Coordinates of C-alpha atoms in Angstrom, one line a residue:
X1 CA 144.7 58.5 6.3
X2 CA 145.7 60.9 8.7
X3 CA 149.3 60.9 7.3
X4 CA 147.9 62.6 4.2
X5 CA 146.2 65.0 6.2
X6 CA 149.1 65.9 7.7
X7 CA 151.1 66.1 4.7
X8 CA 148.5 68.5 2.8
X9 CA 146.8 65.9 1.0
X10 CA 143.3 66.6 2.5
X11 CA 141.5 65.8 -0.9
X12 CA 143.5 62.6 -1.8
X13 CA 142.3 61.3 2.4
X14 CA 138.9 62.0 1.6
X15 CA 139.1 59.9 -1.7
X16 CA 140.5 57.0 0.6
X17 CA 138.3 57.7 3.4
X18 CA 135.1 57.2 0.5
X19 CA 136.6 54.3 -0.9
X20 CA 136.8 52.2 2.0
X21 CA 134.4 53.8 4.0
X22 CA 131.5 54.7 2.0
X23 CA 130.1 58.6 1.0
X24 CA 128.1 59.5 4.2
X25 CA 131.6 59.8 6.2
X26 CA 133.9 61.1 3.7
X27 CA 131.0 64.3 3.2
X28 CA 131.6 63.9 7.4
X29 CA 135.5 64.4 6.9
X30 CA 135.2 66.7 4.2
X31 CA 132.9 69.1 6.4
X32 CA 135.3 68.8 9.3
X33 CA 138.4 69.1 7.2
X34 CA 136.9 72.3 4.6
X35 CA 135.1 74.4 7.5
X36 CA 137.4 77.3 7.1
X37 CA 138.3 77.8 3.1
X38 CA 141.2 79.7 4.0
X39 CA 142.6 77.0 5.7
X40 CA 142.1 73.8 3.6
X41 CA 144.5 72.1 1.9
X42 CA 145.2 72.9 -2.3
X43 CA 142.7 71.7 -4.2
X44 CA 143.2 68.6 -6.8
X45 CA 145.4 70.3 -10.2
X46 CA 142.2 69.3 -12.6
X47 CA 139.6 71.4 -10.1
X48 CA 142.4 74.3 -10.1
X49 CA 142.7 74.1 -13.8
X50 CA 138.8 74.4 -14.4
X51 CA 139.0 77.5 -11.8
X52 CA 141.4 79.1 -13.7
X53 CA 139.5 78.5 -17.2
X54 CA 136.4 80.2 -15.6
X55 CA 134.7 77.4 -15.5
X56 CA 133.8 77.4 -11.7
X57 CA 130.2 75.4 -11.4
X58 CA 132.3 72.3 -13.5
X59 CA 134.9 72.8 -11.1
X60 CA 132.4 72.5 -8.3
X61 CA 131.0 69.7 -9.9
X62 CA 134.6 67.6 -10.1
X63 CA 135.9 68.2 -6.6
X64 CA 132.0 67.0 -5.5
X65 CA 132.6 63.5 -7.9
X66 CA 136.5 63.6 -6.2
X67 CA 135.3 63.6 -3.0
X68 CA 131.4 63.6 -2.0
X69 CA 132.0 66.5 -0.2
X70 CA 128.5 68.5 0.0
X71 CA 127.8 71.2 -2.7
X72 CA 128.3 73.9 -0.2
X73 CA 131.3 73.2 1.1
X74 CA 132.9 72.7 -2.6
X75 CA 131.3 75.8 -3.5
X76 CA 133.0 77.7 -0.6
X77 CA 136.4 76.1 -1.5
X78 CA 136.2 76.8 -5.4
X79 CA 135.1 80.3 -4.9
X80 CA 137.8 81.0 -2.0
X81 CA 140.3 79.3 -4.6
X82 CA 139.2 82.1 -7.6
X83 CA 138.9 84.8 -5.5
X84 CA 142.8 84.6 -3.8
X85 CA 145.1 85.2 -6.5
X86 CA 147.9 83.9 -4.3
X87 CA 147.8 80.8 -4.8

């Protein structure tokens, strides 16, 4: 897991980390990983494309189903994502 963490791929080691693990410690790994929206890793091409459609709750609502992360945190990422045009 940590290889895709190091490779960018923050969202796809959460996934994994749920999977075997179970939800309370991939939320754990996703708060660790997301603290700082500016620095987290691009988020999954189907969350980006709901962004980008102005459809930001739904795209809230998909990265929490991706990855259990807690509302708050995917809020923060989705709206960090809309709100820097360089992306």
């Amino acid at each position: 897991m940590q290889d895709l963490f190091d490779r960018g791929q923050a969202v796809e080691a959460i996934v994994l980390i749920r999977r075997s693990l179970g939800a309370p410690l991939a939320r754990k790994a996703a708060r660790e990983r997301f603290a700082d929206p500016g620095a987290s890793a691009p988020l999954p091409a189907e969350v980006r494309k709901l962004a980008d459609e102005g459809k930001k709750l739904d795209a809230i609502r998909r990265l929490c189903d991706l990855t259990h992360m807690d509302l708050p945190i995917a809020q923060r990422l989705v709206e960090h994502y809309v709100a820097h045009p360089s992306r």
